[in-house]
Tab-separated table of N, CA, C and O in Angstrom:
chain	number	residue	atom	x	y	z
A	71	VAL	N	132.213	97.367	134.529
A	71	VAL	CA	133.253	97.102	133.797
A	71	VAL	C	134.401	98.128	134.096
A	71	VAL	O	134.232	99.135	133.931
A	72	GLN	N	135.631	97.554	134.329
A	72	GLN	CA	136.649	98.473	134.763
A	72	GLN	C	138.087	97.988	134.156
A	72	GLN	O	138.279	96.867	134.054
A	73	LEU	N	138.797	98.857	133.751
A	73	LEU	CA	140.125	98.739	133.150
A	73	LEU	C	140.962	99.890	133.945
A	73	LEU	O	140.589	101.127	133.855
A	74	VAL	N	141.763	99.328	134.728
A	74	VAL	CA	142.657	100.301	135.647
A	74	VAL	C	144.269	100.215	135.320
A	74	VAL	O	144.845	99.008	135.589
A	75	GLU	N	144.779	101.363	134.855
A	75	GLU	CA	146.147	101.141	134.501
A	75	GLU	C	146.926	101.594	135.758
A	75	GLU	O	146.548	102.478	136.611
A	76	SER	N	147.924	101.069	135.771
A	76	SER	CA	148.981	101.438	136.961
A	76	SER	C	150.494	101.265	136.539
A	76	SER	O	150.602	100.505	135.542
A	77	GLY	N	151.271	101.831	137.211
A	77	GLY	CA	152.708	101.531	136.844
A	77	GLY	C	153.547	102.683	136.257
A	77	GLY	O	154.709	102.655	136.076
A	78	GLY	N	152.790	103.832	136.029
A	78	GLY	CA	153.531	105.007	135.428
A	78	GLY	C	154.222	105.653	136.253
A	78	GLY	O	154.294	105.295	137.603
A	79	GLY	N	155.108	106.535	135.852
A	79	GLY	CA	155.956	107.370	136.721
A	79	GLY	C	156.977	108.157	136.043
A	79	GLY	O	156.838	108.205	134.574
A	80	LEU	N	158.019	108.421	136.869
A	80	LEU	CA	159.244	109.189	136.097
A	80	LEU	C	160.387	108.314	136.079
A	80	LEU	O	160.644	107.520	136.952
A	81	VAL	N	160.811	108.280	134.805
A	81	VAL	CA	162.160	107.401	134.679
A	81	VAL	C	163.061	108.064	133.559
A	81	VAL	O	162.792	109.063	132.673
A	82	GLN	N	164.267	107.864	133.815
A	82	GLN	CA	165.444	108.416	133.012
A	82	GLN	C	165.452	107.845	131.555
A	82	GLN	O	165.123	106.512	131.740
A	83	ALA	N	165.766	108.511	130.650
A	83	ALA	CA	166.165	107.797	129.347
A	83	ALA	C	167.014	106.707	129.403
A	83	ALA	O	167.884	106.615	130.069
A	84	GLY	N	166.471	105.603	128.619
A	84	GLY	CA	167.275	104.455	128.792
A	84	GLY	C	166.664	103.532	129.785
A	84	GLY	O	167.028	102.022	129.911
A	85	GLY	N	165.743	103.791	130.723
A	85	GLY	CA	165.172	102.911	131.721
A	85	GLY	C	163.973	102.177	131.329
A	85	GLY	O	163.787	102.195	130.172
A	86	SER	N	163.438	101.554	132.249
A	86	SER	CA	162.323	100.602	131.935
A	86	SER	C	161.125	100.890	133.033
A	86	SER	O	161.403	101.434	134.123
A	87	LEU	N	160.065	100.561	132.344
A	87	LEU	CA	158.783	100.649	133.399
A	87	LEU	C	157.900	99.451	132.923
A	87	LEU	O	157.882	99.224	131.732
A	88	ARG	N	157.120	98.939	133.822
A	88	ARG	CA	156.172	98.062	133.360
A	88	ARG	C	154.896	98.528	133.917
A	88	ARG	O	154.388	98.742	135.040
A	89	LEU	N	153.768	98.751	132.954
A	89	LEU	CA	152.504	99.009	133.261
A	89	LEU	C	151.757	97.834	133.264
A	89	LEU	O	151.828	97.050	132.568
A	90	SER	N	150.692	97.953	134.209
A	90	SER	CA	149.734	96.920	134.257
A	90	SER	C	148.324	97.533	133.959
A	90	SER	O	147.984	98.669	134.203
A	91	CYS	N	147.457	96.683	133.440
A	91	CYS	CA	145.938	96.877	133.284
A	91	CYS	C	145.299	95.936	134.012
A	91	CYS	O	145.164	94.805	133.438
A	92	LEU	N	144.607	96.137	134.936
A	92	LEU	CA	143.783	95.163	135.755
A	92	LEU	C	142.229	95.453	135.130
A	92	LEU	O	141.625	96.337	135.197
A	93	VAL	N	141.874	94.193	134.627
A	93	VAL	CA	140.525	94.058	134.008
A	93	VAL	C	139.575	93.470	134.973
A	93	VAL	O	139.958	92.344	135.459
A	94	SER	N	138.259	94.123	134.986
A	94	SER	CA	137.328	93.549	135.676
A	94	SER	C	135.869	93.659	135.037
A	94	SER	O	135.668	94.641	134.329
A	95	GLY	N	134.970	92.832	135.385
A	95	GLY	CA	133.680	93.023	134.987
A	95	GLY	C	133.383	92.287	133.567
A	95	GLY	O	132.122	92.551	133.099
A	96	PHE	N	134.299	91.730	132.933
A	96	PHE	CA	133.843	90.914	131.698
A	96	PHE	C	134.667	89.727	131.572
A	96	PHE	O	135.810	89.590	132.296
A	97	THR	N	134.473	88.772	130.663
A	97	THR	CA	135.099	87.654	130.489
A	97	THR	C	136.382	87.991	129.699
A	97	THR	O	136.472	88.266	128.506
A	98	PHE	N	137.425	87.996	130.389
A	98	PHE	CA	138.806	88.370	129.806
A	98	PHE	C	139.124	87.762	128.740
A	98	PHE	O	139.624	88.325	127.644
A	99	ASP	N	138.904	86.381	128.463
A	99	ASP	CA	139.432	85.563	127.284
A	99	ASP	C	138.603	86.029	125.991
A	99	ASP	O	139.158	85.644	125.040
A	100	ASN	N	137.606	86.678	126.115
A	100	ASN	CA	136.887	86.937	124.858
A	100	ASN	C	137.236	88.388	124.157
A	100	ASN	O	136.786	88.699	123.196
A	101	TYR	N	138.387	88.949	124.789
A	101	TYR	CA	138.729	90.120	124.286
A	101	TYR	C	140.182	90.207	123.717
A	101	TYR	O	141.051	89.395	123.964
A	102	ALA	N	140.407	91.257	122.942
A	102	ALA	CA	141.757	91.839	122.675
A	102	ALA	C	141.857	93.115	123.313
A	102	ALA	O	141.100	93.955	123.585
A	103	ILE	N	143.236	93.212	123.876
A	103	ILE	CA	143.485	94.174	124.815
A	103	ILE	C	144.697	95.053	123.981
A	103	ILE	O	145.623	94.209	123.554
A	104	ALA	N	144.527	96.248	123.852
A	104	ALA	CA	145.239	97.099	123.202
A	104	ALA	C	145.883	98.195	124.018
A	104	ALA	O	145.208	98.535	125.085
A	105	TRP	N	147.056	98.654	123.788
A	105	TRP	CA	147.597	99.830	124.569
A	105	TRP	C	147.835	100.788	123.466
A	105	TRP	O	148.299	100.870	122.481
A	106	PHE	N	147.488	102.055	124.038
A	106	PHE	CA	147.706	103.322	123.188
A	106	PHE	C	148.331	104.396	124.039
A	106	PHE	O	148.430	104.149	125.436
A	107	ARG	N	148.763	105.546	123.593
A	107	ARG	CA	149.140	106.498	124.205
A	107	ARG	C	148.901	107.896	123.742
A	107	ARG	O	148.572	107.871	122.387
A	108	GLN	N	148.965	108.960	124.436
A	108	GLN	CA	148.547	110.207	123.950
A	108	GLN	C	149.621	111.292	124.646
A	108	GLN	O	149.563	111.452	125.788
A	109	ALA	N	150.444	111.797	123.901
A	109	ALA	CA	151.285	112.817	124.442
A	109	ALA	C	150.650	114.133	124.342
A	109	ALA	O	149.840	114.406	123.508
A	110	PRO	N	151.181	115.199	125.109
A	110	PRO	CA	150.456	116.492	125.053
A	110	PRO	C	150.672	117.055	123.795
A	110	PRO	O	151.601	117.212	123.061
A	111	GLY	N	149.483	117.527	123.334
A	111	GLY	CA	149.438	118.275	122.110
A	111	GLY	C	149.237	117.356	120.724
A	111	GLY	O	149.305	117.702	119.749
A	112	LYS	N	149.308	116.020	121.059
A	112	LYS	CA	149.474	115.064	119.918
A	112	LYS	C	148.229	114.171	120.028
A	112	LYS	O	147.563	114.145	120.962
A	113	GLU	N	148.022	113.432	118.672
A	113	GLU	CA	146.797	112.635	118.649
A	113	GLU	C	147.342	111.152	119.450
A	113	GLU	O	148.420	110.918	119.458
A	114	ARG	N	146.249	110.551	119.853
A	114	ARG	CA	146.431	109.235	120.500
A	114	ARG	C	146.906	108.220	119.532
A	114	ARG	O	146.495	108.320	118.228
A	115	GLU	N	147.850	107.480	119.608
A	115	GLU	CA	148.410	106.515	118.982
A	115	GLU	C	148.323	105.004	119.539
A	115	GLU	O	148.654	104.856	120.823
A	116	GLY	N	148.146	104.212	118.668
A	116	GLY	CA	148.105	102.781	119.149
A	116	GLY	C	149.607	102.110	119.126
A	116	GLY	O	150.377	102.620	118.329
A	117	LEU	N	149.903	101.324	120.179
A	117	LEU	CA	151.063	100.780	120.334
A	117	LEU	C	151.122	99.349	119.942
A	117	LEU	O	152.138	98.987	119.413
A	118	GLY	N	150.271	98.674	120.495
A	118	GLY	CA	150.038	97.226	120.099
A	118	GLY	C	148.952	96.698	120.883
A	118	GLY	O	148.149	97.274	121.538
A	119	CYS	N	148.740	95.205	120.463
A	119	CYS	CA	147.702	94.637	121.263
A	119	CYS	C	147.952	93.165	121.589
A	119	CYS	O	149.125	92.639	120.965
A	120	ILE	N	147.199	92.515	122.089
A	120	ILE	CA	147.123	91.050	122.409
A	120	ILE	C	145.770	90.480	122.334
A	120	ILE	O	144.821	90.972	123.021
A	121	THR	N	145.685	89.372	121.845
A	121	THR	CA	144.356	88.605	121.736
A	121	THR	C	144.456	87.632	122.946
A	121	THR	O	145.396	86.713	122.950
A	122	VAL	N	143.720	87.761	123.933
A	122	VAL	CA	143.797	87.077	125.289
A	122	VAL	C	143.808	85.649	125.260
A	122	VAL	O	144.495	84.757	125.676
A	123	ASN	N	142.758	85.161	124.275
A	123	ASN	CA	142.482	83.697	124.062
A	123	ASN	C	143.743	83.083	123.756
A	123	ASN	O	143.835	81.848	123.960
A	124	ASP	N	144.562	83.530	122.942
A	124	ASP	CA	145.747	82.638	122.249
A	124	ASP	C	146.968	83.504	122.573
A	124	ASP	O	148.054	82.788	122.265
A	125	GLY	N	147.068	84.651	123.176
A	125	GLY	CA	148.399	85.268	123.733
A	125	GLY	C	149.225	85.730	122.454
A	125	GLY	O	150.273	86.132	122.690
A	126	ASN	N	148.682	85.940	121.208
A	126	ASN	CA	149.242	86.418	120.074
A	126	ASN	C	149.356	88.055	120.273
A	126	ASN	O	148.342	88.445	120.859
A	127	THR	N	150.361	88.530	119.758
A	127	THR	CA	150.661	89.964	120.056
A	127	THR	C	151.035	90.628	118.579
A	127	THR	O	151.248	90.060	117.733
A	128	TYR	N	150.760	92.018	118.602
A	128	TYR	CA	151.284	92.710	117.431
A	128	TYR	C	151.758	94.023	117.970
A	128	TYR	O	151.222	94.516	119.121
A	129	TYR	N	152.789	94.579	117.385
A	129	TYR	CA	153.408	95.727	117.895
A	129	TYR	C	153.488	96.630	116.555
A	129	TYR	O	153.845	96.056	115.529
A	130	GLU	N	153.273	97.981	116.833
A	130	GLU	CA	153.602	98.902	115.805
A	130	GLU	C	155.163	99.005	115.657
A	130	GLU	O	155.826	98.692	116.666
A	131	ASP	N	155.634	99.383	114.637
A	131	ASP	CA	156.952	99.322	114.273
A	131	ASP	C	157.916	100.185	115.315
A	131	ASP	O	158.905	99.794	115.546
A	132	PHE	N	157.199	101.402	115.627
A	132	PHE	CA	158.089	102.378	116.444
A	132	PHE	C	158.270	101.937	117.901
A	132	PHE	O	159.024	102.361	118.564
A	133	VAL	N	157.627	100.703	118.227
A	133	VAL	CA	157.880	100.038	119.548
A	133	VAL	C	158.317	98.750	119.600
A	133	VAL	O	158.728	98.123	120.502
A	134	LYS	N	158.332	98.090	118.324
A	134	LYS	CA	158.730	96.717	118.328
A	134	LYS	C	160.252	96.619	118.665
A	134	LYS	O	161.014	97.405	118.289
A	135	GLY	N	160.419	95.547	119.650
A	135	GLY	CA	161.774	95.365	120.204
A	135	GLY	C	162.048	96.064	121.082
A	135	GLY	O	162.856	95.867	122.084
A	136	ARG	N	161.307	97.063	121.716
A	136	ARG	CA	161.409	97.802	122.880
A	136	ARG	C	160.212	97.547	123.990
A	136	ARG	O	160.343	97.542	125.165
A	137	PHE	N	159.052	97.359	123.431
A	137	PHE	CA	157.909	97.006	124.193
A	137	PHE	C	157.322	95.689	124.141
A	137	PHE	O	157.280	95.080	122.884
A	138	THR	N	156.939	95.251	125.163
A	138	THR	CA	156.338	93.723	125.206
A	138	THR	C	154.968	93.748	125.873
A	138	THR	O	155.026	94.367	127.058
A	139	ILE	N	153.894	93.156	125.140
A	139	ILE	CA	152.610	93.047	125.848
A	139	ILE	C	152.575	91.520	126.256
A	139	ILE	O	152.655	90.571	125.567
A	140	SER	N	151.937	91.480	127.440
A	140	SER	CA	151.728	90.108	127.873
A	140	SER	C	150.577	90.000	128.896
A	140	SER	O	150.114	91.124	129.101
A	141	THR	N	149.997	88.873	129.263
A	141	THR	CA	148.930	88.647	130.170
A	141	THR	C	149.211	87.875	131.308
A	141	THR	O	150.083	86.937	131.166
A	142	ASP	N	148.511	87.878	132.389
A	142	ASP	CA	148.512	87.092	133.457
A	142	ASP	C	146.799	86.598	133.540
A	142	ASP	O	146.235	87.429	134.299
A	143	ASN	N	146.451	85.635	132.994
A	143	ASN	CA	145.061	85.263	132.784
A	143	ASN	C	144.309	85.194	134.276
A	143	ASN	O	143.391	85.569	134.528
A	144	ALA	N	145.126	84.458	135.135
A	144	ALA	CA	144.719	84.229	136.300
A	144	ALA	C	144.555	85.576	137.053
A	144	ALA	O	143.669	85.456	138.111
A	145	LYS	N	145.109	86.626	136.953
A	145	LYS	CA	145.095	87.919	137.581
A	145	LYS	C	144.154	88.840	136.848
A	145	LYS	O	144.120	90.132	136.970
A	146	ASN	N	143.620	88.458	135.520
A	146	ASN	CA	143.013	89.260	134.616
A	146	ASN	C	143.767	90.565	134.306
A	146	ASN	O	143.187	91.715	134.497
A	147	SER	N	144.902	90.499	134.094
A	147	SER	CA	145.904	91.568	134.024
A	147	SER	C	146.634	91.457	132.720
A	147	SER	O	146.955	90.348	132.201
A	148	VAL	N	146.835	92.618	132.162
A	148	VAL	CA	147.554	92.729	130.790
A	148	VAL	C	148.753	93.691	131.234
A	148	VAL	O	148.645	94.883	131.981
A	149	TYR	N	149.964	93.531	130.598
A	149	TYR	CA	151.172	94.366	130.976
A	149	TYR	C	151.705	94.900	129.711
A	149	TYR	O	151.729	94.221	128.684
A	150	LEU	N	152.347	96.191	130.023
A	150	LEU	CA	153.324	96.633	128.863
A	150	LEU	C	154.522	96.951	129.442
A	150	LEU	O	154.732	97.765	130.159
A	151	GLN	N	155.566	96.052	129.231
A	151	GLN	CA	156.804	96.171	129.480
A	151	GLN	C	157.622	97.193	128.473
A	151	GLN	O	157.609	96.685	127.357
A	152	MET	N	158.211	98.133	129.026
A	152	MET	CA	158.834	99.361	128.186
A	152	MET	C	160.124	99.398	128.591
A	152	MET	O	160.608	99.674	129.740
A	153	ASN	N	161.067	99.121	127.608
A	153	ASN	CA	162.497	99.126	127.636
A	153	ASN	C	163.116	100.232	126.829
A	153	ASN	O	162.488	100.638	125.942
A	154	SER	N	164.217	100.593	127.147
A	154	SER	CA	165.074	101.588	126.417
A	154	SER	C	164.139	102.743	126.156
A	154	SER	O	164.166	103.333	125.162
A	155	LEU	N	163.707	103.286	127.209
A	155	LEU	CA	162.658	104.530	127.082
A	155	LEU	C	163.489	105.692	126.577
A	155	LEU	O	164.565	105.954	126.914
A	156	ARG	N	162.733	106.523	126.019
A	156	ARG	CA	163.291	107.770	125.194
A	156	ARG	C	162.226	108.886	125.590
A	156	ARG	O	161.094	108.746	125.989
A	157	PRO	N	162.774	110.052	125.812
A	157	PRO	CA	161.932	111.100	126.082
A	157	PRO	C	160.646	111.343	125.387
A	157	PRO	O	159.582	111.746	125.801
A	158	GLU	N	160.704	110.982	124.067
A	158	GLU	CA	159.590	110.975	123.229
A	158	GLU	C	158.490	109.985	123.614
A	158	GLU	O	157.380	109.889	122.874
A	159	ASP	N	158.808	109.088	124.390
A	159	ASP	CA	157.726	108.199	125.019
A	159	ASP	C	156.958	108.781	125.921
A	159	ASP	O	155.940	108.050	126.420
A	160	THR	N	157.267	109.820	126.402
A	160	THR	CA	156.473	110.559	127.504
A	160	THR	C	155.049	110.804	126.988
A	160	THR	O	154.859	111.465	125.911
A	161	ALA	N	154.074	110.351	127.566
A	161	ALA	CA	152.780	110.320	127.213
A	161	ALA	C	151.852	109.750	128.374
A	161	ALA	O	152.365	109.226	129.411
A	162	THR	N	150.594	109.832	128.291
A	162	THR	CA	149.686	109.175	129.191
A	162	THR	C	149.266	107.994	128.413
A	162	THR	O	149.005	107.937	127.087
A	163	TYR	N	149.395	106.674	129.041
A	163	TYR	CA	149.205	105.396	128.426
A	163	TYR	C	148.039	104.810	128.851
A	163	TYR	O	147.638	104.946	130.080
A	164	TYR	N	147.303	104.208	128.073
A	164	TYR	CA	145.957	103.617	128.220
A	164	TYR	C	145.910	102.403	127.620
A	164	TYR	O	146.445	101.858	126.645
A	165	CYS	N	145.110	101.363	128.428
A	165	CYS	CA	144.736	100.210	127.758
A	165	CYS	C	143.286	100.183	127.508
A	165	CYS	O	142.538	101.076	127.927
A	166	ALA	N	142.883	99.422	126.587
A	166	ALA	CA	141.494	99.496	125.953
A	166	ALA	C	141.268	97.965	125.678
A	166	ALA	O	142.083	97.137	125.324
A	167	ALA	N	139.804	97.564	125.637
A	167	ALA	CA	139.584	96.170	125.337
A	167	ALA	C	138.309	96.351	124.293
A	167	ALA	O	137.510	97.109	124.141
A	168	HIS	N	138.665	95.354	123.437
A	168	HIS	CA	137.747	95.145	122.186
A	168	HIS	C	137.276	93.764	122.229
A	168	HIS	O	137.991	92.906	122.256
A	169	GLU	N	135.962	93.450	122.426
A	169	GLU	CA	135.415	92.012	122.451
A	169	GLU	C	135.104	91.517	121.063
A	169	GLU	O	134.472	91.964	120.187
A	170	ASP	N	136.094	90.406	120.988
A	170	ASP	CA	136.120	89.676	119.628
A	170	ASP	C	136.875	88.382	119.989
A	170	ASP	O	138.269	88.243	119.805
A	171	TRP	N	136.054	87.370	120.124
A	171	TRP	CA	136.860	86.135	120.361
A	171	TRP	C	137.763	85.750	119.270
A	171	TRP	O	138.731	85.073	119.595
A	172	GLY	N	137.196	85.920	118.021
A	172	GLY	CA	138.046	85.471	116.951
A	172	GLY	C	139.005	86.495	116.392
A	172	GLY	O	139.554	86.335	115.320
A	173	ALA	N	139.299	87.498	117.115
A	173	ALA	CA	140.266	88.582	116.489
A	173	ALA	C	141.530	88.176	116.352
A	173	ALA	O	142.065	87.185	117.138
A	174	VAL	N	142.311	88.482	115.436
A	174	VAL	CA	143.731	88.238	115.102
A	174	VAL	C	144.598	89.231	115.419
A	174	VAL	O	144.092	90.449	114.955
A	175	ALA	N	145.592	89.023	116.276
A	175	ALA	CA	146.453	90.097	116.575
A	175	ALA	C	147.120	90.885	115.536
A	175	ALA	O	147.831	90.262	114.852
A	176	GLY	N	146.685	92.185	115.042
A	176	GLY	CA	147.224	92.752	114.079
A	176	GLY	C	146.790	94.281	113.971
A	176	GLY	O	146.368	94.764	115.072
A	177	PRO	N	147.425	94.985	113.100
A	177	PRO	CA	147.080	96.480	113.020
A	177	PRO	C	145.710	96.865	113.236
A	177	PRO	O	145.252	97.827	113.675
A	178	GLU	N	144.911	95.909	112.457
A	178	GLU	CA	143.516	96.316	112.305
A	178	GLU	C	142.665	96.532	113.758
A	178	GLU	O	142.006	97.468	114.115
A	179	ILE	N	143.208	95.778	114.730
A	179	ILE	CA	142.649	95.987	116.162
A	179	ILE	C	142.776	97.372	116.573
A	179	ILE	O	141.802	97.793	117.280
A	180	LEU	N	143.923	98.102	116.357
A	180	LEU	CA	144.131	99.229	116.862
A	180	LEU	C	143.202	100.193	116.170
A	180	LEU	O	143.297	101.381	116.610
A	181	THR	N	142.623	100.036	115.145
A	181	THR	CA	141.642	100.855	114.352
A	181	THR	C	140.135	100.607	114.803
A	181	THR	O	139.429	101.337	114.472
A	182	TYR	N	140.033	99.543	115.551
A	182	TYR	CA	138.597	99.159	115.961
A	182	TYR	C	138.179	100.237	117.011
A	182	TYR	O	138.978	100.666	117.773
A	183	GLU	N	136.806	100.408	117.119
A	183	GLU	CA	136.266	101.054	118.230
A	183	GLU	C	136.418	100.260	119.465
A	183	GLU	O	135.582	99.184	119.444
A	184	MET	N	136.915	100.794	120.451
A	184	MET	CA	137.228	99.845	121.670
A	184	MET	C	135.876	99.893	122.680
A	184	MET	O	135.145	101.024	122.578
A	185	ASP	N	135.729	98.810	123.066
A	185	ASP	CA	134.480	98.781	123.991
A	185	ASP	C	134.722	99.357	125.274
A	185	ASP	O	133.707	99.964	125.887
A	186	TYR	N	135.872	99.330	125.715
A	186	TYR	CA	136.151	99.910	127.197
A	186	TYR	C	137.586	100.309	127.267
A	186	TYR	O	138.458	99.870	126.424
A	187	TRP	N	137.754	101.526	128.045
A	187	TRP	CA	138.904	102.143	128.217
A	187	TRP	C	139.448	102.436	129.532
A	187	TRP	O	138.504	102.592	130.520
A	188	GLY	N	140.646	102.323	129.946
A	188	GLY	CA	141.129	102.825	131.164
A	188	GLY	C	141.273	104.345	131.306
A	188	GLY	O	140.924	105.032	130.204
A	189	VAL	N	141.626	104.644	132.414
A	189	VAL	CA	141.592	106.128	132.718
A	189	VAL	C	143.072	106.627	132.277
A	189	VAL	O	143.201	107.864	132.242
A	190	GLY	N	144.180	105.915	132.283
A	190	GLY	CA	145.392	106.244	131.799
A	190	GLY	C	146.262	106.224	132.918
A	190	GLY	O	145.978	106.449	134.214
A	191	THR	N	147.633	106.085	132.669
A	191	THR	CA	148.690	106.278	133.645
A	191	THR	C	149.856	107.111	132.837
A	191	THR	O	150.088	106.832	131.770
A	192	LEU	N	150.480	108.252	133.658
A	192	LEU	CA	151.399	108.918	132.990
A	192	LEU	C	152.790	108.430	133.033
A	192	LEU	O	153.181	108.029	134.183
A	193	VAL	N	153.389	108.450	131.956
A	193	VAL	CA	154.680	108.069	131.770
A	193	VAL	C	155.624	109.316	131.468
A	193	VAL	O	155.364	109.944	130.521
A	194	THR	N	156.560	109.662	132.292
A	194	THR	CA	157.512	110.845	131.913
A	194	THR	C	158.727	110.164	131.830
A	194	THR	O	159.372	109.651	132.829
A	195	VAL	N	159.691	110.410	130.779
A	195	VAL	CA	160.899	109.957	130.411
A	195	VAL	C	161.684	111.270	130.530
A	195	VAL	O	161.525	112.054	129.450
A	196	SER	N	162.687	111.490	131.213
A	196	SER	CA	163.647	112.521	131.298
A	196	SER	C	164.854	112.261	130.556
A	196	SER	O	165.351	111.169	130.401
A	197	ALA	N	165.546	113.379	130.082
A	197	ALA	CA	166.630	113.270	129.155
A	197	ALA	C	167.817	112.912	129.896
A	197	ALA	O	167.765	113.242	131.209
């Protein structure tokens, strides 16, 4: 089982990045996929999630309207489109998977113990 993030890098404030999470080794449709981030010296925080079988999404308020989560089921991939980036968005971003066919996209998913984690991709937003 693998989750591999990509797409991180250096971007100026106000810019955009799209992160990808390539999933392999399990039945994609049975999972909820969540995005988290951790900035240096800070605790990990959940950003949002998507339930793959129905495509429903949930976002925390602090990213709502700027970040969008989507999937390409044919490619077993989940994406995090990040717009209007701010220096405080600088962090390592992680995707994680929780197996639950009946999961409802909502804040609870971000509190579940995730079954699998990616290794993260660094996003740096310069002022």
